[in-house]
Short mmCIF file of C-alpha atoms and ligand atoms in Angstrom, two decimals:
data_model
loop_
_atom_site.label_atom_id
_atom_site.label_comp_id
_atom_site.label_asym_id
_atom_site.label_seq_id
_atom_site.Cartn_x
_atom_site.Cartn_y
_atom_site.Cartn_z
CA UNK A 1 4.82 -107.91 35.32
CA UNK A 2 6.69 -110.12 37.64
CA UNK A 3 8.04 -113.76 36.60
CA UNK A 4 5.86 -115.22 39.39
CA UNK A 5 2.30 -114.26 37.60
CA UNK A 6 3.18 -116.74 34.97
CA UNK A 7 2.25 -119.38 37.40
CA UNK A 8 -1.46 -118.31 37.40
CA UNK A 9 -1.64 -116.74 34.56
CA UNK A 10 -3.58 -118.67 31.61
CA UNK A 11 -4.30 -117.98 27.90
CA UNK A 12 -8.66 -116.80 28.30
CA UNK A 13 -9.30 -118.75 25.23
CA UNK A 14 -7.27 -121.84 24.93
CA UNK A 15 -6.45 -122.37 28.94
CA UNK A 16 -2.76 -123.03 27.52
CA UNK A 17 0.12 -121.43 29.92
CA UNK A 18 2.02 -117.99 28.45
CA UNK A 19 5.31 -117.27 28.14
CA UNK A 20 7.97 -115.10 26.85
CA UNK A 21 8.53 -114.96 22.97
CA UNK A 22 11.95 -114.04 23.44
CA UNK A 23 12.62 -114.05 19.69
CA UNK A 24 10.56 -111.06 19.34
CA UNK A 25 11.49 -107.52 21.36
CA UNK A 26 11.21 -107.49 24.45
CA UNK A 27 12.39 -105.75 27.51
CA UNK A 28 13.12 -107.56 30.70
CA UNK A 29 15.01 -107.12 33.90
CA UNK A 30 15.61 -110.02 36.38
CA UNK A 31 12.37 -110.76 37.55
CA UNK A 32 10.18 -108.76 35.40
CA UNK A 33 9.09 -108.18 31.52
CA UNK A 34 8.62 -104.55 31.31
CA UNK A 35 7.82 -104.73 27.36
CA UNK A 36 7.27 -108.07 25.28
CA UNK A 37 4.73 -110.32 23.67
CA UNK A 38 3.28 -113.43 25.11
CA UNK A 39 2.63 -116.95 23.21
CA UNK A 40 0.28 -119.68 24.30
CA UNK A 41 -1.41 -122.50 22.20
CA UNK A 42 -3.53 -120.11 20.07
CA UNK A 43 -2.51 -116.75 20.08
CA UNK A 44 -0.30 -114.12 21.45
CA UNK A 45 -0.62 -111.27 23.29
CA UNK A 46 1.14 -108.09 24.12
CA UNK A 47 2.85 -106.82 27.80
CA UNK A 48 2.93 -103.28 27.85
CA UNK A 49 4.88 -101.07 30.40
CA UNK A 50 4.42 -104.49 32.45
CA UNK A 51 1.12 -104.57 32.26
CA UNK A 52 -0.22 -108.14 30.49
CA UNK A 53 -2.99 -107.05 27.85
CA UNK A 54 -4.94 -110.41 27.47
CA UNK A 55 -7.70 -109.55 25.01
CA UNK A 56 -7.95 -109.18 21.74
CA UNK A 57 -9.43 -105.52 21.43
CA UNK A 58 -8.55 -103.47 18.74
CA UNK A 59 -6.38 -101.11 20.47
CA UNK A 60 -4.49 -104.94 22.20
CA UNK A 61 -4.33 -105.69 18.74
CA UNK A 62 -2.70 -102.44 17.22
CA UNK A 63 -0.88 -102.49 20.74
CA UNK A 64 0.93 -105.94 19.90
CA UNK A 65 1.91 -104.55 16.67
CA UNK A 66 4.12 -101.97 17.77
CA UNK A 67 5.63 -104.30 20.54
CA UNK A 68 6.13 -106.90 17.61
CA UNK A 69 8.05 -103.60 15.83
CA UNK A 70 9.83 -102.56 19.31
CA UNK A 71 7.97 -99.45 19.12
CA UNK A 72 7.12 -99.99 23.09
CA UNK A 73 6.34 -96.11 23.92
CA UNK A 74 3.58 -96.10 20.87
CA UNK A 75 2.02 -99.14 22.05
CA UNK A 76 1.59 -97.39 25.62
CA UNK A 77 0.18 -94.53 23.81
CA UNK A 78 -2.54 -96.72 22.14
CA UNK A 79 -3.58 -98.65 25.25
CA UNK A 80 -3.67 -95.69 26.97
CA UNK A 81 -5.73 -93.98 24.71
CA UNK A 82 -3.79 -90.79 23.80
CA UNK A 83 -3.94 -91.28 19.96
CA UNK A 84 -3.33 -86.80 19.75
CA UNK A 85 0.19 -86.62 19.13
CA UNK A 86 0.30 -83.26 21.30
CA UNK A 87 -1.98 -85.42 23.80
CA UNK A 88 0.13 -88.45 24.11
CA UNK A 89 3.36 -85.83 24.61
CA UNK A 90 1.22 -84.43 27.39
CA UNK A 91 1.04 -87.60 29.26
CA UNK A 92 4.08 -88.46 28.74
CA UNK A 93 5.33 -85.26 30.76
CA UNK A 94 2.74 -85.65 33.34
CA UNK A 95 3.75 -88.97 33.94
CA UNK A 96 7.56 -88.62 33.82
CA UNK A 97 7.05 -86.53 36.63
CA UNK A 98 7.52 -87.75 40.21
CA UNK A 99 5.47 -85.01 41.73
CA UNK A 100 2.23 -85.81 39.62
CA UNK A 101 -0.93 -86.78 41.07
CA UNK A 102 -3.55 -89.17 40.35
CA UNK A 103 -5.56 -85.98 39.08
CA UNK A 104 -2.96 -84.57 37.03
CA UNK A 105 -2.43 -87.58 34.95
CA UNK A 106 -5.95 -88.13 34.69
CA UNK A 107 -6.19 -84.61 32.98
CA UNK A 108 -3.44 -85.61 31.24
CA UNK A 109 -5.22 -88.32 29.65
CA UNK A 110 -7.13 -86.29 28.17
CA UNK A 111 -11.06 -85.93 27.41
CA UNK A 112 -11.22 -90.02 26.18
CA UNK A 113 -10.73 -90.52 30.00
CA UNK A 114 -13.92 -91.03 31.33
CA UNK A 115 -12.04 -89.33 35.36
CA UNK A 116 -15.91 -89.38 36.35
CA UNK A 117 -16.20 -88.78 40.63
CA UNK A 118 -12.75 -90.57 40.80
CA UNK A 119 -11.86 -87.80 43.52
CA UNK A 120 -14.67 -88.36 45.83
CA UNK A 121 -14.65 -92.26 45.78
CA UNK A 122 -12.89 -92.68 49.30
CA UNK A 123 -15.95 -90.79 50.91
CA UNK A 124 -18.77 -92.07 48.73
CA UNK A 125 -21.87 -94.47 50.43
CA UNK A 126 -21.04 -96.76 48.03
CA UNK A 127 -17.15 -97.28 48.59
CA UNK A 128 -17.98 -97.00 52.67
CA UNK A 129 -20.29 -99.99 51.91
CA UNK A 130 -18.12 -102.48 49.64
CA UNK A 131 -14.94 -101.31 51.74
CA UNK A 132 -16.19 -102.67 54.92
CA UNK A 133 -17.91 -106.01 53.32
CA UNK A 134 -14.34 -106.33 51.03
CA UNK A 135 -12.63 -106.41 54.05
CA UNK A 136 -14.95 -108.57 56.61
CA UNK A 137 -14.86 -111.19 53.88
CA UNK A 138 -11.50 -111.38 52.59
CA UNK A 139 -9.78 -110.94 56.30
CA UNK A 140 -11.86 -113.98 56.98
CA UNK A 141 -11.37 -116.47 54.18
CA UNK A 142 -7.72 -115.05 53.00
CA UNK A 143 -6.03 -115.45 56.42
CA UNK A 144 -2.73 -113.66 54.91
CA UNK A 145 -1.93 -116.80 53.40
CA UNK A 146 -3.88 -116.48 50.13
CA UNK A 147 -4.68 -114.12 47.04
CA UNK A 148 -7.06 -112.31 45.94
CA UNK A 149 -8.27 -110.55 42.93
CA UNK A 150 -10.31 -107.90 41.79
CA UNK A 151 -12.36 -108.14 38.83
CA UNK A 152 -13.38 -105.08 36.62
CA UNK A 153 -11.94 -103.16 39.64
CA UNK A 154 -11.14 -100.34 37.39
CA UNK A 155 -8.46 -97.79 39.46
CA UNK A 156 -8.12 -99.87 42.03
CA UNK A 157 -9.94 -98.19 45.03
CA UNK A 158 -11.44 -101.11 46.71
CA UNK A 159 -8.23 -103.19 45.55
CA UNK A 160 -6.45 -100.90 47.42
CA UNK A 161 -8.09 -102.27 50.53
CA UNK A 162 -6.98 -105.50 49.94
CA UNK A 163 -3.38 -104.86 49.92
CA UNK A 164 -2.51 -105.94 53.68
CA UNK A 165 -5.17 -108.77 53.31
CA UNK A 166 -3.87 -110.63 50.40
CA UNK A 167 -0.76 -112.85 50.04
CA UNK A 168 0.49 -112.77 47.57
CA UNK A 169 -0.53 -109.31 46.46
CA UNK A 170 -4.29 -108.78 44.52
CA UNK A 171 -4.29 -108.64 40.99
CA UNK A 172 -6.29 -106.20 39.40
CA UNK A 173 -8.02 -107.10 36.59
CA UNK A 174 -10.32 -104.64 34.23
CA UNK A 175 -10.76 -104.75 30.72
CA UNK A 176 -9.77 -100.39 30.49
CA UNK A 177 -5.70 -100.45 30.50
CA UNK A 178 -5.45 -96.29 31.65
CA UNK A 179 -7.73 -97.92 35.04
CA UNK A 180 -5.05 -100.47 36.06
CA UNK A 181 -2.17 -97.92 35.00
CA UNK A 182 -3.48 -95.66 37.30
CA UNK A 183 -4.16 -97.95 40.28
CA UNK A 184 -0.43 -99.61 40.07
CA UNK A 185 0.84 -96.08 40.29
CA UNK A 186 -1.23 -94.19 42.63
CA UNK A 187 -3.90 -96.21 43.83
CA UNK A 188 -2.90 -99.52 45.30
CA UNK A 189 0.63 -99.47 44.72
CA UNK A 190 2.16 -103.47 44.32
CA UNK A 191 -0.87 -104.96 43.31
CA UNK A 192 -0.36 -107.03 40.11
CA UNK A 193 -2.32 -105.47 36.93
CA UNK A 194 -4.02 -107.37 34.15
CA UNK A 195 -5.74 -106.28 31.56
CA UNK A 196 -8.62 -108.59 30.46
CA UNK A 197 -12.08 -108.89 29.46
CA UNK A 198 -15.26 -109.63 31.85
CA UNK A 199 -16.99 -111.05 28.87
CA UNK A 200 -14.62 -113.67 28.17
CA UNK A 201 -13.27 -116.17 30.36
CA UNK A 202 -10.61 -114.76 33.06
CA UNK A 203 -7.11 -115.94 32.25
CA UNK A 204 -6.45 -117.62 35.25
CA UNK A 205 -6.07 -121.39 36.56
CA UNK A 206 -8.24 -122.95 38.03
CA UNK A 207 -8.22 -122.05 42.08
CA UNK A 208 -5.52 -119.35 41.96
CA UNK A 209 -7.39 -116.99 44.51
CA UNK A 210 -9.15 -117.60 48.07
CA UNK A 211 -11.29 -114.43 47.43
CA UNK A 212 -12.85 -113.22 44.13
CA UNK A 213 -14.72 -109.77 43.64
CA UNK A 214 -16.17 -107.55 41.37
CA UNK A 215 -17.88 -104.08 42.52
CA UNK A 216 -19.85 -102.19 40.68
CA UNK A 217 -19.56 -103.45 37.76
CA UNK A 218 -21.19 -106.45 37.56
CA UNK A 219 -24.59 -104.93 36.05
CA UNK A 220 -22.38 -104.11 33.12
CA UNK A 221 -21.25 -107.65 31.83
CA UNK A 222 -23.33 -109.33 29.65
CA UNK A 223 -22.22 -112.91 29.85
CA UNK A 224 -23.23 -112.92 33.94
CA UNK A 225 -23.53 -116.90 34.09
CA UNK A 226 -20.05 -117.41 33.05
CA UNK A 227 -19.05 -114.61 35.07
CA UNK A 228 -20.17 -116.31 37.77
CA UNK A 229 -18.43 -119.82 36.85
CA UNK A 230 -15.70 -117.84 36.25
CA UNK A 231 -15.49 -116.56 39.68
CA UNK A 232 -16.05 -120.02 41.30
CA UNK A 233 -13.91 -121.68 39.36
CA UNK A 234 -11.25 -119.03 39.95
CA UNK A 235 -11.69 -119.49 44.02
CA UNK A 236 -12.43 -123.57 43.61
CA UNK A 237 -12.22 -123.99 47.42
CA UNK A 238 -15.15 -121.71 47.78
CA UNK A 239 -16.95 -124.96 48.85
CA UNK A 240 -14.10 -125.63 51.40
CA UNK A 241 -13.66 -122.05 52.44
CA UNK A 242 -13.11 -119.39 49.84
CA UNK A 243 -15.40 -116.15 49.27
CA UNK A 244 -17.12 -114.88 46.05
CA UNK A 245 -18.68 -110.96 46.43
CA UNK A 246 -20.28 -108.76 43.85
CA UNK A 247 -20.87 -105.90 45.89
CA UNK A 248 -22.92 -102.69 44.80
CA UNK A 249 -25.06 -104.10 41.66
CA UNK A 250 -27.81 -102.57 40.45
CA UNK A 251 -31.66 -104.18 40.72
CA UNK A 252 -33.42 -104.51 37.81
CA UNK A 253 -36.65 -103.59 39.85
CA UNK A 254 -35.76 -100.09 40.39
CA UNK A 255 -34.54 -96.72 38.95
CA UNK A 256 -30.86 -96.37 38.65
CA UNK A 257 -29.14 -93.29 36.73
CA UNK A 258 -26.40 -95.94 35.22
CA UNK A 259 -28.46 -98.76 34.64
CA UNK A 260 -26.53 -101.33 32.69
CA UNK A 261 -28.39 -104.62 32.33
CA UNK A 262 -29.50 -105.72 35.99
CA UNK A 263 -30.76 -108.85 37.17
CA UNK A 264 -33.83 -109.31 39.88
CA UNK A 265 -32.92 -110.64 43.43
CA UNK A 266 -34.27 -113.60 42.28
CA UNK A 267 -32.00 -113.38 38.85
CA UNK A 268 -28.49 -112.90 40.92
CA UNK A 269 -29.83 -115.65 42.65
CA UNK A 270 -30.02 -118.37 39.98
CA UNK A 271 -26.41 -117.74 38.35
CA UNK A 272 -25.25 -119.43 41.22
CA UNK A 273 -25.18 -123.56 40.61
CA UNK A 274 -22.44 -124.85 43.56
CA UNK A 275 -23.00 -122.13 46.27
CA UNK A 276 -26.61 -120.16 47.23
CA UNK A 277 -25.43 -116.79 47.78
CA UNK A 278 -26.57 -114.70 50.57
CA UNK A 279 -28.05 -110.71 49.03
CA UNK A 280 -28.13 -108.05 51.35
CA UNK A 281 -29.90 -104.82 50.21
CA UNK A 282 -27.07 -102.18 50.29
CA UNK A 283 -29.09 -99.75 52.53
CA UNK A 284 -29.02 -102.40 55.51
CA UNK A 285 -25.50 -102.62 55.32
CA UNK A 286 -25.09 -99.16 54.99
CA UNK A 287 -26.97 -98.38 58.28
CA UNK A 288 -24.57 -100.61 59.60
CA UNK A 289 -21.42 -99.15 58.67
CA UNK A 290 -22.54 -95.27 59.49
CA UNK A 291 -24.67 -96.18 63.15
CA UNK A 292 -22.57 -99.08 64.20
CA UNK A 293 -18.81 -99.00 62.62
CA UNK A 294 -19.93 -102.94 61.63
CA UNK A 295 -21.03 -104.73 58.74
CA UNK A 296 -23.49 -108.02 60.13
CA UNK A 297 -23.22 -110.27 57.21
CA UNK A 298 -25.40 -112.66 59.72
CA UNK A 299 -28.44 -110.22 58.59
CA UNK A 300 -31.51 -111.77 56.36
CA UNK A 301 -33.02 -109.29 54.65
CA UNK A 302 -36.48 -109.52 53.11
CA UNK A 303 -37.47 -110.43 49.49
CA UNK A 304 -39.66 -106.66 49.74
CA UNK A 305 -36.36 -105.32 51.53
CA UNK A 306 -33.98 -106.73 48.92
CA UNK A 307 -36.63 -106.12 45.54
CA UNK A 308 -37.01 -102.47 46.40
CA UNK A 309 -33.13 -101.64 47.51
CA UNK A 310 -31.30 -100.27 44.12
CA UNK A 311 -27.96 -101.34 45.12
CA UNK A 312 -27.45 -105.51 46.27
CA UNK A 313 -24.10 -107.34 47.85
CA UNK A 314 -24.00 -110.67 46.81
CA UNK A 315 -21.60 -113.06 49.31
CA UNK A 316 -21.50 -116.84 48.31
CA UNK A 317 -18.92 -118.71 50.73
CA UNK A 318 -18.88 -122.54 52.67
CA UNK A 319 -17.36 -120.91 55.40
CA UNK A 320 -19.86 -119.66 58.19
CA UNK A 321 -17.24 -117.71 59.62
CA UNK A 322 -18.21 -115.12 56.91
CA UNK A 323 -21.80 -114.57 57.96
CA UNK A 324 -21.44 -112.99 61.52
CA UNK A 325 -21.26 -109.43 62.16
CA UNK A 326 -17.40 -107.67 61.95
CA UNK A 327 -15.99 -104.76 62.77
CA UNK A 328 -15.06 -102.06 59.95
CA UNK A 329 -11.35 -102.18 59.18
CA UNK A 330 -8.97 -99.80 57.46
CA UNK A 331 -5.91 -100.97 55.84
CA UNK A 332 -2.62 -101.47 57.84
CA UNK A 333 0.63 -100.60 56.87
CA UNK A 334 -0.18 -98.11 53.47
CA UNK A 335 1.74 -95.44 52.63
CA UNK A 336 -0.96 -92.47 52.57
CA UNK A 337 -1.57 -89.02 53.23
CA UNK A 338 -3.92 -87.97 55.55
CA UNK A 339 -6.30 -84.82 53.52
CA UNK A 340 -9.20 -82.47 54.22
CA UNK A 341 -12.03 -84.38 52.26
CA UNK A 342 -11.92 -82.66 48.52
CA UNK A 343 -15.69 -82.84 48.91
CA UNK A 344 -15.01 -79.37 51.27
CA UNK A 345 -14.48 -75.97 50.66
CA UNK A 346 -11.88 -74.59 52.66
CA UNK A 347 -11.54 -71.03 53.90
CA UNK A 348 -8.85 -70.00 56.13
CA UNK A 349 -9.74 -67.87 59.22
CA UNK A 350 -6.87 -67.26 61.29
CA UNK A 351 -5.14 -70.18 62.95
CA UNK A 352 -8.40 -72.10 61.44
CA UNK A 353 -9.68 -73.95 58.63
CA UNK A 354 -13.59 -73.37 57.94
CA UNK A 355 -14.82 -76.66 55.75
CA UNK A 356 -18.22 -76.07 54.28
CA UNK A 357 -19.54 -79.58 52.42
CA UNK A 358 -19.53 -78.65 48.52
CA UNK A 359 -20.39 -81.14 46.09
CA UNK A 360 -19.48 -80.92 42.32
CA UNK A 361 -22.52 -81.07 40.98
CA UNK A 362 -26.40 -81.71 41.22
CA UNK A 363 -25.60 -85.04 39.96
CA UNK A 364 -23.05 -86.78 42.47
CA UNK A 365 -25.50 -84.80 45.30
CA UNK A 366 -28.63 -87.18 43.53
CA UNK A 367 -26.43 -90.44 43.50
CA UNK A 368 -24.07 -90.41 46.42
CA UNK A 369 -26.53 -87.29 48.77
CA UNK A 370 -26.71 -90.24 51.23
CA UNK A 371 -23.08 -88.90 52.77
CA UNK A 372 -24.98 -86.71 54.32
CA UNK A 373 -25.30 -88.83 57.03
CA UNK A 374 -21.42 -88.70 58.16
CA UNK A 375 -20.20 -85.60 56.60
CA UNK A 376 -21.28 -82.53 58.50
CA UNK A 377 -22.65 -79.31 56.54
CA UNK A 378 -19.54 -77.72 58.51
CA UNK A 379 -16.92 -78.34 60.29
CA UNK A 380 -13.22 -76.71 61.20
CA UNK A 381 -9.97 -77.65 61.79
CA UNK A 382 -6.79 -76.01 63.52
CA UNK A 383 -3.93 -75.42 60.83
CA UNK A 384 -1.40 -77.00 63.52
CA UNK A 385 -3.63 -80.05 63.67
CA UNK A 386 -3.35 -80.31 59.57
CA UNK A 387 0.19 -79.95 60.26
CA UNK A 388 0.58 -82.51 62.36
CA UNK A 389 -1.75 -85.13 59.99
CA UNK A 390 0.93 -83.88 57.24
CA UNK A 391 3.76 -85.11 59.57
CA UNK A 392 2.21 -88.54 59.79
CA UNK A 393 0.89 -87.45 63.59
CA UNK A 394 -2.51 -87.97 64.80
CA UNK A 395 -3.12 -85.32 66.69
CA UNK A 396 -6.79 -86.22 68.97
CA UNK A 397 -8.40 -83.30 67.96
CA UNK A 398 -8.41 -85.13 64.74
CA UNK A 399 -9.77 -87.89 65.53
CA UNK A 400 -13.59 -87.54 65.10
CA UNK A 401 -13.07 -85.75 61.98
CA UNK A 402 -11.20 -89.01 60.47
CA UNK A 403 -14.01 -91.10 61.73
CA UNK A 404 -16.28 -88.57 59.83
CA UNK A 405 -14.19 -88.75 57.07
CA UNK A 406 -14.01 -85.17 56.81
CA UNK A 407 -10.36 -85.90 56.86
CA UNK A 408 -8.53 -88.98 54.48
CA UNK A 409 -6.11 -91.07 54.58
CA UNK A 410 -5.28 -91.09 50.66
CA UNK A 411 -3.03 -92.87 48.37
CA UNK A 412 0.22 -90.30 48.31
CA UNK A 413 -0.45 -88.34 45.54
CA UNK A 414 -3.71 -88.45 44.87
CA UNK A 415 -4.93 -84.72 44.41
ZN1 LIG B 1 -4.44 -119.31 23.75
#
């Protein structure tokens, strides 16, 4: 972690500032703490392979042992989960390898690894959704000028979208350690990992970020009120001109596969005290993004609209700015790779690539099936132009098939 987080970083349960016990083992380099444990007024708390674990979990607790005994590589071990002695040695190859991918390591992890559709999340309705609303609102209220963060934003996918948005760059906060490991490395490379619990209060000060977010995940904490605060209290100019989204969570009054504990329109509604929130129904939105290349935040749906839509986006901002209809953005100035969709099977036929849409499984077709609607059954694409993508060239034949997403641009090593 880098010296600079200190200033907004905050103890969850006494509010008390953290800091270096450098009377304990530690490893630190200039600007950065690599290994070491932080104190505050009430407790202390582990940082391992510079990643601050502020929670008191049992593996954060077991972790903080071995830092406390210098044994840094076992406490990575334990936070990552790789308790298998032959397991843990696996990872640790994987990773010490430059060459790995995002899906090697993730195999590497092991079956406590819950990978899930990790592959597929750059194409799914979902992510085309929350990417496009992530963006409108945080290029609007973040004006490259402030931070953001990323709450229970797991491998960092959508984080990854605010990289060239955000100054300085997002943290990423999510209570699973191998999540933000991942995203540092692959996924949205310079954002600023924590590892800390949505239940709890987030160990921040008070108006550290312009823009707060948490996507798809909301539906999963318990303690949604404080969740709330949390997030308002975290972006305390929200009145004068900050953003708060929860994009993609789930409605209580209909049938989800992943359920967790949803709220009503009307529920999501109420856990807001300084700001009324606008809701969008994610289907509206989603029309948006596939017919139009836009996301109109200005759009009031219905109470029967939003009650019978799944999935709801929840935007609470002062700034009107926000609530006008934007164009869909992609991130500038990534390093990526541009990648036939993994969601096709390729079969070469000459000088030609034939891509037939394949999905895993009957399961991502009944959840994320609505792709349908950019991804063609079929589609080809000239071995020179795949070339050319590989070169970093956009050659224009490619052009519609990037707008279809049949081809990526993907974090470098990601499959
Ligand atoms: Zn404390």
């Amino acid at each position: 972690m880098h010296l600079e987080l200190f200033d907004i970083l905050r103890c969850p349960y006494c509010g008390g500032r953290l800091e270096l016990v450098t009377s304990l083992p530690h490893r630190a380099a200039s600007d950065r703490i690599h290994d070491g444990i932080l104190g505050c007024h009430c407790c202390i708390f582990p940082v391992v392979d510079g990643i601050p674990v502020l929670h008191l979990q049992p593996s954060a607790i077991t972790a903080r042992e071995h830092v406390e005994a210098g044994r840094f590589p076992l406490a990575l071990r334990t936070m990552i989960g790789v308790d298998d002695a032959a397991q843990a040695e696996q990872f640790e190859a994987t990773a010490a390898n430059a060459q790995s991918t995002y899906r090697d390591v993730v195999a590497a992890m092991g079956p406590n690894f819950e990978g899930g559709y990790f592959l597929y999340r750059f194409s799914d309705p979902t992510f085309i959704v929350a990417n496009a609303v992530v963006r409108a609102v945080a290029s609007t209220v973040l004006h490259g000028t402030r931070r953001a963060i990323d709450i229970c934003g797991g491998s960092g996918h959508l984080t990854r979208s605010l990289m060239d948005l955000s100054t300085p760059a997002p943290v990423l906060a999510d209570l699973f350690f191998p999540k933000v490991w991942l995203a540092r490395r692959f996924t949205a490379p310079g954002c600023a990992p924590v590892c800390c619990d949505g239940n709890a209060p987030m160990p921040f000060v008070k108006g550290a970020f312009g823009y707060a977010m948490c996507s798809d995940a909301f539906q999963y904490i318990w303690t949604k009120r404080q969740f709330v605060g949390e997030m308002s209290r975290l972006v305390d100019d929200a009145k004068a001109g900050g953003a708060i989204v929860i994009n993609h969570t789930h409605n209580q009054l209909t049938w989800s596969p992943s359920h967790g504990q949803p709220l009503a329109p009307a529920g999501y509604r109420d856990l807001f005290e300084q700001l009324t929130p606008h809701i969008y129904g994610e289907a509206g939105l989603f029309g948006d993004v596939v017919d139009h290349g836009r996301v109109d935040l200005s759009r009031a749906d219905s109470e029967d609209a939003l009650n019978s839509d799944p999935a709801l986006t929840l935007v609470a901002s002062a700034n009107d700015a926000v609530f006008r209809a934007h164009a869909v953005t992609k991130p500038e100035g990534l390093e990526r790779e541009f990648r036939i969709n993994p969601l096709y099977a390729i079969e070469q036929r000459g000088d030609t690539a034939e891509l037939t849409l394949t999905f895993p499984d009957s399961a991502y077709e009944d959840e994320y099936g609505a792709c349908r609607r950019y991804l063609p059954e079929r589609a080809s694409v000239r071995l020179a132009d795949l070339d050319a993508l590989a070169r970093g060239e956009r050659p224009s034949a490619a052009t519609d098939l990037l707008e279809r997403r049949v081809i990526l641009e993907l974090p470098v090593n990601y499959y």
